[in-house]
C-alpha cells in the first residue's frame, strides 16, 4: 500500500577506471565523505526545472525551535490524510517508514506527539532531491545518480536514510487518445479512449478524468484516492474491486515510458522494448527505471451492481467469539460462489473487542452481475446472519446487530468509488503499520474454509479482498512479469498490526512477531502460492519466491540488462538479495 509518489536514489561513488562491473561499491549516504559537494548539487540544480527540494519529516513543523514558522495545526489536522501526505515529499503513508531503527535499537524519528519529549530527527526521510516536472528532469536526476553512480516505497520503499529523492508527484499530465495505437504496433490494433497518466497522477485524478470522458478503468481504492496510478501500484500488480471483471492494473497497460539507469527515455509496449515492458508489469516499482507515464485501456462507463453488508458485535469478552466464528466461517465457505457471481471488492473481518465493535463488513461491486444474480448470491447469507443475530446475546459470545445488508444498482464505478472513498480522505493512513499478505487460491479456500476462518479470526485487522479470480485467472500467467500466484488466487488476504508513537524497538519487534506468525500460518495452508509485493510483510523468509514465483529468474535477467549496476533497488525487490538488508553494500 504506500503511495507517496517519491522515488529514492542513494548515491554511489563511481569508479570509472574499472571495466569489470564487480565488486560494486557500497552506497554513499548523506554525511559520508563521498556525498556530492554543494557545487555538484548546484550543477544539478541548474539542469532541472525546479529548485532542489530538501524534504523534512512532516511533524517537523511541530518543533518551533527547529521550524519557528511551522504550522503544527495543519500537520495535526491532516496527519491521517493520504493526499496531504502524498503532497509532502518527506511524508510516508505510514509514519513508521519515516523513522529509522539503528542496529543498536536507537530510533531516529520525528514524532507528532511532542509530549514524548523526543528529539525530531530525519529518520529515513531523504535529505535532498529533484521535484521532477518533465521526463527531462527525471533524466537529469537519474544521470546525476548514475554519474556519481547513484541509486535509490505503504512499505517504506520510496524512502531511505541518507538518500537522494526523485519526486515524481508533480508529473501530473493526463491525456486521452481517441484511437490509440501502441508505438510501432499495427494500424488495426486500436484502443478507443486510452488514458495516459504521468507518473505523479493519483487515482482520484485519474478517476475524475475518466468520469469526465464517461469511461471507466479499475484502479486502486483508498481514502481520498491517494494511490499513484502509474507508479508502484501498477508495477507491483495493481489490484482493484474491478479486477475480477477487467483484470489487474498490469493487464490493462498498453504502453509505458521509462527512464532507465543510463538516462535513456524508452517507450515500452508489446512491439518495442518488450522485455522491459514485461518486467515493468509486475516486477515491482523502483526496480527497472523510473516510469514517466502509463497508457491504460478504458471501458465504457456502465451501471453496476453493488452490495453492502455491515455488522457490529456487543460483547463482554474481547477476542474471538462463537458468534463471530460462525459468521466468518459461513462467509468464507460461500466465498467461491460470491467470486463466481462476479463480485469484486473488500471484506474486513475485525476481531471483537470488549464492548461494541465492528464485526464483518463487506462492500462489493460488479459490472457483470445481474440484479437477480446479485440478490441470489447473497440473500442466503443475509438470512443466515439474521438468524445468527436473532439468536445472539451479550452474555453468550456477543450480541450481533446487522447494520446494512443489501444490493443496489449504482450509476457507475465512479459513483460507487466517490461515495465510499472520497469523504474526508482520512483514517486509512497516518499510523504505524506492519502488514502481512497471502494470495489464497480457490481450492485452498474450498478445502480449508474452517481453518481459513480460524486463522483470520485470530489475526489483527484481517481483510479478505475479492480482487483475484474472474478475468485475473483467465490471463496467461506468462503475459506479464507478475507473480504467477496471482493467476490462481481468488482472494488477497491482508492483515496488519501497529504500535503507538514512541514505542521502543522491542515493542516494535513484538508487532513484527505477530505478523511473522500470521504469515507462517497462511503459508502453511497455501504452500504453493505467494504474496502481493505491494501490501506485504518485509519479513517474508523467501521473498523472491513469495513475491515473484517462477518469474524471478527472468525478471532478474531483464534487470541485469537494463540496470547492470543495480542503480534501482527496493526492499525485497528483484536483485535485493545481492545487497545487505539496508541495501547499502553488496553481499560478498
Ligand atoms: C491507503 C492505501 C490503500 C491502498 N490500496 C491499494 C489498492 O486498492 N490496490 C492495490 O493494488 N494496492 C493498494 N495499495 C498499495 C499500493 O499499491 C502500494 O503502496 C504502491 O506501492 C503504491 O505506489 P505509489 O507509486 O503510489 O507509491 P510510492 O510510495 O511512491 O512508490 C512505491 C514504490 O514504487 C516505486 N515507484 C513510484 N513511482 C515510480 C515510478 N514512476 N517509476 C518506478 N517506480 C516507482 C517507488 O520507488 C517505491 O518503490 C494501497 C496502499 C495504501 C497505503
Ligand atoms: C495552519 O493550518 C490550519 C489547518 O490547515 C489553517 O486553518 C491555518 O490557516 C494555518 N495557519 C497559517 C498561519 O497558515
Ligand atoms: C546508536 O547508534 C547511532 C548511530 O550509530 C548513534 O548515533 C547513537 O549514539 C547510538 N546510541 C546509543 C545509545 O549507543
Ligand atoms: C503523548 O505522549 C504523552 C507522554 O507519553 C502521553 O501521555 C499522551 O497520551 C500522548 N498523546 C497522544 C495523543 O498519544
Ligand atoms: C502533457 O501532455 C501534452 C499533450 O496532452 C504534451 O504536449 C506535453 O508534452 C505533456 N507534458 C509532459 C510534461 O509530459
Ligand atoms: C456513457 O457511456 C455509456 C456507455 O457507453 C452510455 O450508455 C451513456 O449514455 C454515456 N453517458 C453520457 C452522459 O454520455
Ligand atoms: C451492549 O450491551 C450492554 C449489556 O446488555 C448494554 O448495556 C449496552 O447498552 C450495549 N451497547 C450498545 C451500544 O448497544
Ligand atoms: C432475492 O433472493 C431470495 C433468495 O434467493 C428470494 O427469495 C427473493 O425473492 C429475491 N429477491 C429479489 C428482489 O429478487
Ligand atoms: C437485513 O437485516 C434486517 C435487520 O436484521 C432484516 O430485517 C432484513 O430482513 C435483512 N435482509 C435480508 C435480505 O436478509
Ligand atoms: C441459539 O443459541 C443457542 C445457545 O447458543 C443454541 O443452543 C441454539 O442452537 C441456537 N439456535 C440456532 C437456531 O442457531
Ligand atoms: C520498551 O518499552 C516497554 C513498555 O514501555 C518496557 O516494558 C520495556 O522495558 C522497554 N524495553 C526497553 C529495551 O527499553
Ligand atoms: C542504455 O541502455 C540501453 C539498454 O541496455 C541500451 O540499449 C542503450 O544503448 C544504452 N544507451 C546508452 C547511451 O548507453
PDB file of C-alpha atoms in Angstrom, residues 22-27 151 543-544 552 556-557 559-560 563-566 568-570 572-588:
ATOM      1  CA  UNK A  22      32.173  -6.242  -9.810  1.00  0.00           C
ATOM      2  CA  UNK A  23      32.812  -5.727  -6.968  1.00  0.00           C
ATOM      3  CA  UNK A  24      30.263  -2.942  -6.733  1.00  0.00           C
ATOM      4  CA  UNK A  25      30.907  -0.155  -4.251  1.00  0.00           C
ATOM      5  CA  UNK A  26      28.738   0.496  -1.238  1.00  0.00           C
ATOM      6  CA  UNK A  27      26.155   3.282  -1.461  1.00  0.00           C
ATOM      7  CA  UNK A 151      20.746   4.521  -6.981  1.00  0.00           C
ATOM      8  CA  UNK A 543      10.762 -13.040  -0.761  1.00  0.00           C
ATOM      9  CA  UNK A 544      11.940 -13.877  -4.291  1.00  0.00           C
ATOM     10  CA  UNK A 552      12.061 -14.491 -10.699  1.00  0.00           C
ATOM     11  CA  UNK A 556      16.430 -10.725 -12.728  1.00  0.00           C
ATOM     12  CA  UNK A 557      17.894 -11.261 -16.187  1.00  0.00           C
ATOM     13  CA  UNK A 559      17.148  -6.183 -14.674  1.00  0.00           C
ATOM     14  CA  UNK A 560      20.764  -7.143 -15.436  1.00  0.00           C
ATOM     15  CA  UNK A 563      20.211  -1.793 -14.762  1.00  0.00           C
ATOM     16  CA  UNK A 564      23.534  -3.653 -14.640  1.00  0.00           C
ATOM     17  CA  UNK A 565      24.859  -1.644 -11.686  1.00  0.00           C
ATOM     18  CA  UNK A 566      21.685  -2.046  -9.531  1.00  0.00           C
ATOM     19  CA  UNK A 568      17.390   0.913  -8.692  1.00  0.00           C
ATOM     20  CA  UNK A 569      16.863  -1.272  -5.642  1.00  0.00           C
ATOM     21  CA  UNK A 570      13.956  -1.658  -3.219  1.00  0.00           C
ATOM     22  CA  UNK A 572      12.783  -7.401  -1.066  1.00  0.00           C
ATOM     23  CA  UNK A 573      12.617  -6.425  -4.738  1.00  0.00           C
ATOM     24  CA  UNK A 574      14.330  -8.027  -7.711  1.00  0.00           C
ATOM     25  CA  UNK A 575      18.094  -8.070  -7.135  1.00  0.00           C
ATOM     26  CA  UNK A 576      17.856  -7.011  -3.483  1.00  0.00           C
ATOM     27  CA  UNK A 577      19.205 -10.374  -2.283  1.00  0.00           C
ATOM     28  CA  UNK A 578      22.610  -9.397  -3.670  1.00  0.00           C
ATOM     29  CA  UNK A 579      22.741  -6.495  -1.185  1.00  0.00           C
ATOM     30  CA  UNK A 580      22.747  -6.245   2.597  1.00  0.00           C
ATOM     31  CA  UNK A 581      19.459  -5.731   4.449  1.00  0.00           C
ATOM     32  CA  UNK A 582      19.862  -1.943   4.318  1.00  0.00           C
ATOM     33  CA  UNK A 583      20.699  -2.103   0.580  1.00  0.00           C
ATOM     34  CA  UNK A 584      23.916  -0.205   1.216  1.00  0.00           C
ATOM     35  CA  UNK A 585      26.674  -2.710   0.429  1.00  0.00           C
ATOM     36  CA  UNK A 586      26.707  -5.672  -1.956  1.00  0.00           C
ATOM     37  CA  UNK A 587      26.919  -9.065  -0.272  1.00  0.00           C
ATOM     38  CA  UNK A 588      30.276 -10.691  -0.741  1.00  0.00           C
TER      39      UNK A 588
END
